[in-house]
Coordinates of C-alpha atoms in Angstrom, one line a residue:
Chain N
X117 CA -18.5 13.5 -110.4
X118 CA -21.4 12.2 -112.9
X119 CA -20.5 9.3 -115.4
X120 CA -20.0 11.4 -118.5
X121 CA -17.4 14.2 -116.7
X122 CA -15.5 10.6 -115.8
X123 CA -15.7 9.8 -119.1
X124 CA -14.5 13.4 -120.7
X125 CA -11.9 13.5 -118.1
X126 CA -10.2 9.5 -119.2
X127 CA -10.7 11.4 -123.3
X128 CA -8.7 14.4 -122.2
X129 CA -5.7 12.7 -121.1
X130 CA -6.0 13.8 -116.6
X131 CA -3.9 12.0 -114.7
X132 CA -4.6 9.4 -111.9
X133 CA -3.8 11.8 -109.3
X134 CA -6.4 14.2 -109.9
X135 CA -8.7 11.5 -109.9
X136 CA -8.0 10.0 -106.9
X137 CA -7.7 13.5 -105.5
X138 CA -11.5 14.5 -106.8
X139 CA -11.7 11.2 -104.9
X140 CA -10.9 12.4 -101.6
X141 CA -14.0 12.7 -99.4
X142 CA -14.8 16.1 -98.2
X143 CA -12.8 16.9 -94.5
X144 CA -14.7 18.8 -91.9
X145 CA -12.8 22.1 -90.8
X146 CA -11.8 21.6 -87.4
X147 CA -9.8 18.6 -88.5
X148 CA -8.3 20.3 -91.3
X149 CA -7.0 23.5 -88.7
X150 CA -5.5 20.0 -86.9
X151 CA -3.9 18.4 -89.5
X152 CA -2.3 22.7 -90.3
X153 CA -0.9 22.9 -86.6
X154 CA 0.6 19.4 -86.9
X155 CA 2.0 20.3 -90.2
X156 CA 3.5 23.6 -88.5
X157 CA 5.1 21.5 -85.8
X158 CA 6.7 18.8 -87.8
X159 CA 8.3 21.8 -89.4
X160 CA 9.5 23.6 -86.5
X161 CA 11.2 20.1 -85.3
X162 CA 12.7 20.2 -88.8
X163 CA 14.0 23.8 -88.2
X164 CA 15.7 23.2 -84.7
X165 CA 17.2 19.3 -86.4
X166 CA 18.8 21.7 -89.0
X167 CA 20.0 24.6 -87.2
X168 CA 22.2 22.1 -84.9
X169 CA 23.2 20.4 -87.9
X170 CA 24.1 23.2 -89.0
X171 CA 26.0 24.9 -86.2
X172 CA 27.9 21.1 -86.2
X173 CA 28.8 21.7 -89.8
X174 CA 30.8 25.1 -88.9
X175 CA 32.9 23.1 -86.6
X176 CA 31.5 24.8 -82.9
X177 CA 30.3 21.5 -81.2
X178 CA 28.7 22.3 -78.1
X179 CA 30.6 20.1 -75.1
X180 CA 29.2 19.3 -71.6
X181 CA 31.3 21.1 -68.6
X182 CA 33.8 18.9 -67.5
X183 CA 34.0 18.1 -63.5
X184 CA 37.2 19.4 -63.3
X185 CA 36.1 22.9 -63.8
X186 CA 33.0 23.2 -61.3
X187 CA 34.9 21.2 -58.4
X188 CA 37.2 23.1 -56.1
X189 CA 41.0 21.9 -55.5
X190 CA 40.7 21.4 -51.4
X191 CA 44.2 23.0 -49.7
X192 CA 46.7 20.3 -48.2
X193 CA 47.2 21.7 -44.9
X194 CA 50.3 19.7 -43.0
X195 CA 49.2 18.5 -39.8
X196 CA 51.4 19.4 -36.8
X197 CA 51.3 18.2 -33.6
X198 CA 50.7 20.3 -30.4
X199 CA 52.5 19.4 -27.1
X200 CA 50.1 17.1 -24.9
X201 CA 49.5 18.4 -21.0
X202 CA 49.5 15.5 -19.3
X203 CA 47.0 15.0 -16.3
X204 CA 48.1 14.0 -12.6
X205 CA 46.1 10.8 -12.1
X206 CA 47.0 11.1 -8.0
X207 CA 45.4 12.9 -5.7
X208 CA 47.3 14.6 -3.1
X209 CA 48.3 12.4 -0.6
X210 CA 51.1 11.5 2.1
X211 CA 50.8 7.9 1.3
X212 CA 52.6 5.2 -1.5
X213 CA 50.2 5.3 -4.5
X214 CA 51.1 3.0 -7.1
X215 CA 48.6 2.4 -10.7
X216 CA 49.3 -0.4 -13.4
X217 CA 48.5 0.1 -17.0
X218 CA 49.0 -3.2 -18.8
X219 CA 49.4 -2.4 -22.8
X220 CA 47.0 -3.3 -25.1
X221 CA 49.0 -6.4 -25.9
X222 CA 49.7 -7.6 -22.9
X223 CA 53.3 -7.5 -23.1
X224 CA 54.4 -5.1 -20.5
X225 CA 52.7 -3.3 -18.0
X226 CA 53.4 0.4 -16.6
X227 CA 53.8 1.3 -13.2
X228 CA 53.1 4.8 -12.0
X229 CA 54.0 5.8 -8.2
X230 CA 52.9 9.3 -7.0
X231 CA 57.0 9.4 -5.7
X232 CA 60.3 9.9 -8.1
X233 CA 62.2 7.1 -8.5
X234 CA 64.7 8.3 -10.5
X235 CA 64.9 12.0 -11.2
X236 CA 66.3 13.1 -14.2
X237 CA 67.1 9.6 -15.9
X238 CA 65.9 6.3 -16.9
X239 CA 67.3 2.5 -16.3
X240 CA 66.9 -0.6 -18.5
X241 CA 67.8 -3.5 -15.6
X242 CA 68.2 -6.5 -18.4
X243 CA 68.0 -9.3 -15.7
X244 CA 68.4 -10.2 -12.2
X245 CA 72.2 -9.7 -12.0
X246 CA 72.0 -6.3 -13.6
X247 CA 69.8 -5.7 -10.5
X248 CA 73.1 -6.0 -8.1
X249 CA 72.8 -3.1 -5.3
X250 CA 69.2 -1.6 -6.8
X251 CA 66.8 -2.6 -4.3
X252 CA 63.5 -1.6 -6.2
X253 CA 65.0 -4.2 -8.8
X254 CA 66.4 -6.7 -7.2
X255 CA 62.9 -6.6 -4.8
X256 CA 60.5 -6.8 -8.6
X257 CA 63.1 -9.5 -10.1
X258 CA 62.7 -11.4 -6.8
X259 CA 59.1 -11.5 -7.1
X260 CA 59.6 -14.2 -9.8
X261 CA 58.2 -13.5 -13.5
X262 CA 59.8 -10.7 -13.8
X263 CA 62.2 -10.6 -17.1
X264 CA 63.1 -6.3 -17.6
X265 CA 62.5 -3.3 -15.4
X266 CA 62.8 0.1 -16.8
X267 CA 62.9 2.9 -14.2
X268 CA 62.0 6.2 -15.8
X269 CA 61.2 9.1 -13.4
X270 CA 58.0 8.1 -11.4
X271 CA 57.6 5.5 -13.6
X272 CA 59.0 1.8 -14.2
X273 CA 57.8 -0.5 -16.7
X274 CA 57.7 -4.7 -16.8
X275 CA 57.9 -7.6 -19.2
X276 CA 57.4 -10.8 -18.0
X277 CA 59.1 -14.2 -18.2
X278 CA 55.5 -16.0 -19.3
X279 CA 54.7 -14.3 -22.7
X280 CA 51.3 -16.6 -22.5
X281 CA 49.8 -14.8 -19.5
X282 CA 48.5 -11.6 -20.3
X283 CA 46.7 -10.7 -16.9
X284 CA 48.6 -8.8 -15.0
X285 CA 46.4 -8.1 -12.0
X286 CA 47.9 -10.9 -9.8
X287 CA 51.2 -9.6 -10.5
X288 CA 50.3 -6.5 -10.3
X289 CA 49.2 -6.5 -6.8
X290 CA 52.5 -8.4 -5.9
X291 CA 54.2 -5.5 -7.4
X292 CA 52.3 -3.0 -5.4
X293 CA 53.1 -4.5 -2.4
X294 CA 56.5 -4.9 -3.1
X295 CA 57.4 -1.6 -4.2
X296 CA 55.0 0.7 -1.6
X297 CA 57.3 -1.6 1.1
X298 CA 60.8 -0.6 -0.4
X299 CA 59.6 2.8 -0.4
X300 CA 58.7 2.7 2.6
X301 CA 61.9 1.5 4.3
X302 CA 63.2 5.2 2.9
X303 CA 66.3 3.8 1.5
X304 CA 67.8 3.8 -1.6
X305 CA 66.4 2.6 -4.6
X306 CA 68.7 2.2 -7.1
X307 CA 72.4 1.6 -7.1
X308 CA 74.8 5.3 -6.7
X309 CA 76.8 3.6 -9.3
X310 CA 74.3 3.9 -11.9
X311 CA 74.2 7.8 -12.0
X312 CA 78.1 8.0 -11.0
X313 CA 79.1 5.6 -14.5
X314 CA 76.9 7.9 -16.6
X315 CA 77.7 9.8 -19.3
X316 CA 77.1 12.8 -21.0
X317 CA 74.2 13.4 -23.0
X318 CA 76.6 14.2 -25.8
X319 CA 78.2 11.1 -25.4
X320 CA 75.0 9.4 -25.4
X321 CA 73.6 11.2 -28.4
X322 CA 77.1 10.5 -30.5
X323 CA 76.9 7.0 -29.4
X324 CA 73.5 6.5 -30.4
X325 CA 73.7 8.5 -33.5
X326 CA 76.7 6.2 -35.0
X327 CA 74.3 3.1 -34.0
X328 CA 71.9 4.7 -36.2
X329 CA 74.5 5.5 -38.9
X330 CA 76.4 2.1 -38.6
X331 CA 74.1 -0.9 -38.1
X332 CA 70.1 0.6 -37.9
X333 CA 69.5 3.0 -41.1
X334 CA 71.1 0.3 -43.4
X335 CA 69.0 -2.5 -42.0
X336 CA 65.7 -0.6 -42.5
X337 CA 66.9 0.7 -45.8
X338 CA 66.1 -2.6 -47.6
X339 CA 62.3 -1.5 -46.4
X340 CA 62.4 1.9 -47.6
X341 CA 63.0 2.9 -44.0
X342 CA 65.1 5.2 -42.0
X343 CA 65.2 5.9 -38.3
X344 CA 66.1 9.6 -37.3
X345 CA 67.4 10.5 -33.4
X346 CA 64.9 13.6 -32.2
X347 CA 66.2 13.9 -28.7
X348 CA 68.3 12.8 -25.8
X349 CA 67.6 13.9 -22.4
X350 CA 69.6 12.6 -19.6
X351 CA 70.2 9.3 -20.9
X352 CA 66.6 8.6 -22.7
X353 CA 66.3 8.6 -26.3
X354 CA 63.6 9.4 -29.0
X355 CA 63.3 8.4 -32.3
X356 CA 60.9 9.1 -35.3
X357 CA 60.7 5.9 -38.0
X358 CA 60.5 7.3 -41.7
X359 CA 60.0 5.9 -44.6
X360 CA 58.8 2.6 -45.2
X361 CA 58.7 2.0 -41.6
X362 CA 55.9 4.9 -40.9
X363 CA 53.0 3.2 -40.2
X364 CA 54.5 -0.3 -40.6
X365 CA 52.5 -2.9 -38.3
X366 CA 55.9 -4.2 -37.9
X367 CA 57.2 -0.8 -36.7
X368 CA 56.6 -2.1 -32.8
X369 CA 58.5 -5.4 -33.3
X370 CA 61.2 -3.7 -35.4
X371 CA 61.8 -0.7 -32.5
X372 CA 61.4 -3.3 -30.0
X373 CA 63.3 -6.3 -31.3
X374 CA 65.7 -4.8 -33.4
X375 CA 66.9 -0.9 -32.6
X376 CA 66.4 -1.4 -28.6
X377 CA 68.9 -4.2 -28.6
X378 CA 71.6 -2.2 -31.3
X379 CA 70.8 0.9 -29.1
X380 CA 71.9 -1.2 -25.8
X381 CA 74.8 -2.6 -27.7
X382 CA 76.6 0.2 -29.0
X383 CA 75.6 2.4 -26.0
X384 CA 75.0 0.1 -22.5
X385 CA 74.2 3.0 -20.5
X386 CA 71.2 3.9 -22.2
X387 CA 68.0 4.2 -20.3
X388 CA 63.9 4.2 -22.2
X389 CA 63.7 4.4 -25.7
X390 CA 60.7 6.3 -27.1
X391 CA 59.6 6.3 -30.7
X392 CA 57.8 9.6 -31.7
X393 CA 56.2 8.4 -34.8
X394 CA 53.0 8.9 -35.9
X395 CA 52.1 5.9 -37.9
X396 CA 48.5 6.8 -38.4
X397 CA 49.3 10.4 -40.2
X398 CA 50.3 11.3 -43.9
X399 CA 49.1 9.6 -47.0
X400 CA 48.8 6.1 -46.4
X401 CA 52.5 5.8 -45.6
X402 CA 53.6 2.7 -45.6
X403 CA 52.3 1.6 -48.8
X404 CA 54.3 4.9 -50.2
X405 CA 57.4 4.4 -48.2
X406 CA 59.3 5.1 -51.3
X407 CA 58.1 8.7 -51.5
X408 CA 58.8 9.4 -47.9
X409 CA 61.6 7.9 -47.8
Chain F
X139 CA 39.2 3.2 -32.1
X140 CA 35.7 3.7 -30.4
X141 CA 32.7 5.3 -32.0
X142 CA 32.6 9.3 -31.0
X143 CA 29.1 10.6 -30.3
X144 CA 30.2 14.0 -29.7
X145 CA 33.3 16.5 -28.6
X146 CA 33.9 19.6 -26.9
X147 CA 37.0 22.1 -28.1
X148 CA 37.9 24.5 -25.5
X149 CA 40.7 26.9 -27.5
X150 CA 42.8 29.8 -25.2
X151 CA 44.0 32.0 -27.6
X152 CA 47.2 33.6 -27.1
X153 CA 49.0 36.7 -28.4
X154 CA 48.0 36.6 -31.9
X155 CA 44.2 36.0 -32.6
X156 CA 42.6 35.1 -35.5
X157 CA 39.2 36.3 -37.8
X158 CA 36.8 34.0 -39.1
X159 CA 34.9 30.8 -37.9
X160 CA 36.7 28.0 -36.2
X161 CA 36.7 25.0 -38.5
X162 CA 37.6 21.5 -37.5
X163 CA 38.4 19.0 -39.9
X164 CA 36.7 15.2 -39.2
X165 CA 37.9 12.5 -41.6
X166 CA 39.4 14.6 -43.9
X167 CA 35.9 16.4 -44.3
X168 CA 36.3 20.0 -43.1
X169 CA 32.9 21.5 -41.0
X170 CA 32.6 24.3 -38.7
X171 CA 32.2 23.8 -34.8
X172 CA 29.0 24.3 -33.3
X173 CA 27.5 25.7 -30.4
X174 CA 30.3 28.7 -30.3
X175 CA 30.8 30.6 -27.5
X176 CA 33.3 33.2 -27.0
X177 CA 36.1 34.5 -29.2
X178 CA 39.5 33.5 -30.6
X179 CA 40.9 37.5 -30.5
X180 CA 44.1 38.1 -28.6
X181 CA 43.6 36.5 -25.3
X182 CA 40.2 35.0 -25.3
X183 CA 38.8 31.9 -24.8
X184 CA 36.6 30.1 -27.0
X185 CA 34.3 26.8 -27.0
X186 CA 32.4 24.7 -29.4
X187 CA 31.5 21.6 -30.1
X188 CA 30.3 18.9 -32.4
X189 CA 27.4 16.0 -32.8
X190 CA 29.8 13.2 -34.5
X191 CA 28.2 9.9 -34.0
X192 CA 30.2 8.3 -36.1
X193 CA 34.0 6.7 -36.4
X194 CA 36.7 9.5 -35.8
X195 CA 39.6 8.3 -38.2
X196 CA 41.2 11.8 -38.0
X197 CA 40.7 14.8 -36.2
X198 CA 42.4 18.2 -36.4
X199 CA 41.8 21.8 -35.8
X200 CA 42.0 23.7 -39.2
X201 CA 44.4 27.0 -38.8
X202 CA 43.2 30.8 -39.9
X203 CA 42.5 31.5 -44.1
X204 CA 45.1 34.1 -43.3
X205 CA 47.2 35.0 -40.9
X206 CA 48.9 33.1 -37.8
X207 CA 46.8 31.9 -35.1
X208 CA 49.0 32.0 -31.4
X209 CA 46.7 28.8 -29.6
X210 CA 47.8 28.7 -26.0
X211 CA 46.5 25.5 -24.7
X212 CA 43.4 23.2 -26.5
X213 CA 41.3 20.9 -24.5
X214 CA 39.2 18.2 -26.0
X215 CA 36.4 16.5 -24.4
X216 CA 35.7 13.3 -26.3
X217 CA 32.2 11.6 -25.7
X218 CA 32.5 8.0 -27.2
X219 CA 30.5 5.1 -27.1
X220 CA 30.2 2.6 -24.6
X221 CA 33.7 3.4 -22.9
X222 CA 33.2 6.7 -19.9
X223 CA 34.7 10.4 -21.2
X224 CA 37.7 11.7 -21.4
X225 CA 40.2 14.5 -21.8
X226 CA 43.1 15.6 -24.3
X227 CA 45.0 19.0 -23.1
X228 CA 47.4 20.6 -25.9
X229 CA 50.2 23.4 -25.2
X230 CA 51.0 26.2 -27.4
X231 CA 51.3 25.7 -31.2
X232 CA 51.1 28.5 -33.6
X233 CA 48.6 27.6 -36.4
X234 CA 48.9 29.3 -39.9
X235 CA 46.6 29.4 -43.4
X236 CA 48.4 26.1 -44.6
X237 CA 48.7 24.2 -41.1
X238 CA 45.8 22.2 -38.9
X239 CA 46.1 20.7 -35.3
X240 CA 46.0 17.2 -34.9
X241 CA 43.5 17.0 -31.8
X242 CA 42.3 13.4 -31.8
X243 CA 43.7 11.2 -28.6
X244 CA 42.9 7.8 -28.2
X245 CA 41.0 6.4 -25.0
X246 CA 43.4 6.0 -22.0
X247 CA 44.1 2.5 -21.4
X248 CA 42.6 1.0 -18.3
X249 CA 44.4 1.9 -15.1
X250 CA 44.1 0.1 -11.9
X251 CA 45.3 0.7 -8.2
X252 CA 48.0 -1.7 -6.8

């Protein structure tokens, strides 16, 4: 613009905008086709702010899927137990074959022979004079150590006087020796009067069942226990802990300690007692003994 | 309870079979069995097995989506680590869509000859 349009312009009353807008300096074309596209975008971003603004403002708000929905319930199946096939761990074999299994703790120790030592039944001998006219027990208590046998079919089962010795091999050995001689002297093992004083099963499983009622189910209760009777046969017992006391880690000491010795009292003629529990299964039992109970 | 590398299910079915893949449920994570051979129809036999090498808190054979599943006897082959192989035999046991078989058995304890 040449002096005298500047000065015709500031006479005819133009504004400061179209001044400084003739003052602009000419912009080449590729930058101005820029400077349209960017314009178009800004815009578009403007369009999509206000259509979700606007879809807010009816009230429809658009909500991420909950986890719920997408995950799958999984089925609670109840676990049930199958009968376990036990293996024969003898060969065949005309001789005395005898195998110890000391228990994890080393508080008893199992005996196996490949010959019945009592068909049909179990005995608890509590101490040497309970072992009057049984051979096999007066032969173990003799061996010195020795503080209960339990006979149970091909089976008997030790504790020992010494709680702090927990290898059983020397003993053991004794043990073997011992019993493969009594068996083979081919008399008998255990006193006649043992199976001649025996009673019923019913007997037994009355007996044992008003033990449970009486003195053991209210003693547990105070844990949130119980203590149910699954089976007598002959004159051995099983139980199943509940409650509270499934999956105790004083379930052990509790059978051991406390029901063997009401068991005994209530019902002397009672041979092994076998607890059918299974500590390990449920939802963390123990801790929800109220629930099981 | 010892780490298990790997297990083998051998399943005789009885007189009701079932359809369907043989699941196994491992830690309360359910997975199918592997290396299948055989059938579980009305008095076949069946095998599979699993690479587990991990800790076996739980382990139980997962009954049919539908239907009853008549098992006449279950062994388990259990390949753990560090401690020799061993065997778990089950009897009959009738498995159903809302039922699983607890197959896990701890390692015998050590036996000796007197």
């Amino acid at each position: 613009m040449n002096f005298l349009n500047k000065v015709k312009t500031i006479f005819s009353g133009g504004t400061k905008e179209e001044e400084s807008a003739s003052n602009v300096p000419s912009v080449p074309a590729s930058l101005e086709e820029n400077k349209v596209e960017n314009i178009k975008d800004e815009s578009k971003q403007e369009e999509t702010v206000s259509s979700v603004s606007a879809v807010e403002n009816e009230g429809a708000i658009i909500e991420p899927p909950s986890r719920e929905e997408h995950q799958e319930t999984p089925v609670l199946r109840k676990v049930i137990q199958a009968p376990a096939i036990e293996s024969n761990v003898f060969p065949e074999s005309p001789d005395v074959l005898i195998k110890a299994q000391p228990s994890p703790s080393g508080d008893q120790c199992l005996f196996r022979v490949n010959r019945d030592l009592l068909k049909g039944h179990s005995w608890y001998f509590s101490g040497f004079e309970s072992a009057a006219g049984s051979p096999l027990a007066e032969g173990l208590f003799g061996l010195g150590d020795v503080e209960t046998v339990l006979v149970h079919e091909s089976t008997f089962t030790l504790t020992r006087e010494d709680k702090t010795l927990v290898d059983w091999k020397p003993l053991a050995i004794e043990v073997g020796k011992k019993v493969r001689e009594i068996l083979n002297e081919g008399g008998a093992l255990l006193s006649e009067k043992i199976l001649a004083e025996m009673p019923s099963e019913e007997e037994i499983r009355s007996g044992i069942q008003n033990a449970i009622d009486v003195e053991v189910n209210p003693g547990v209760a105070g844990h949130g226990g119980n203590i149910t009777l699954l089976s007598v046969k002959g004159n051995t017992v099983t139980v199943q802990m509940g409650g509270g006391c499934q999956g105790c880690s004083a379930a052990d000491l509790t059978l051991k300690q406390g029901i063997h010795t009401t068991f005994r009292k209530f019902v002397p003629q009672v041979g092994a007692i076998y607890d059918e529990t299974d500590h390990a299964a449920g939802l963390n039992p123990f801790f929800q003994g109220e629930l099981n109970a | 309870m010892p780490k298990l590398n790997r297990f083998k299910v051998k399943i005789e079915t009885g007189d009701s079979g079932m359809e369907g893949p043989v699941n196994f449920c491992i830690n309360n994570h359910k997975v199918p069995l592997e290396d299948c051979v055989g059938s579980t129809a009305e008095g076949q036999s069946f095998e599979g097995g699993f690479e587990v090498n991990s800790f076996a808190h739980s382990l139980t054979l997962v009954g049919p989506e539908k239907g009853n599943w008549d098992i006449k006897k279950v062994t388990v082959d259990f390949e753990p680590d560090a401690i020799a192989p061993y065997s778990a035999s089950f009897g009959q046991v009738m498995l159903d869509e809302t039922t699983e078989l607890n197959i896990w058995k701890d390692p015998p304890q050590p036996m000796f000859d007197v």
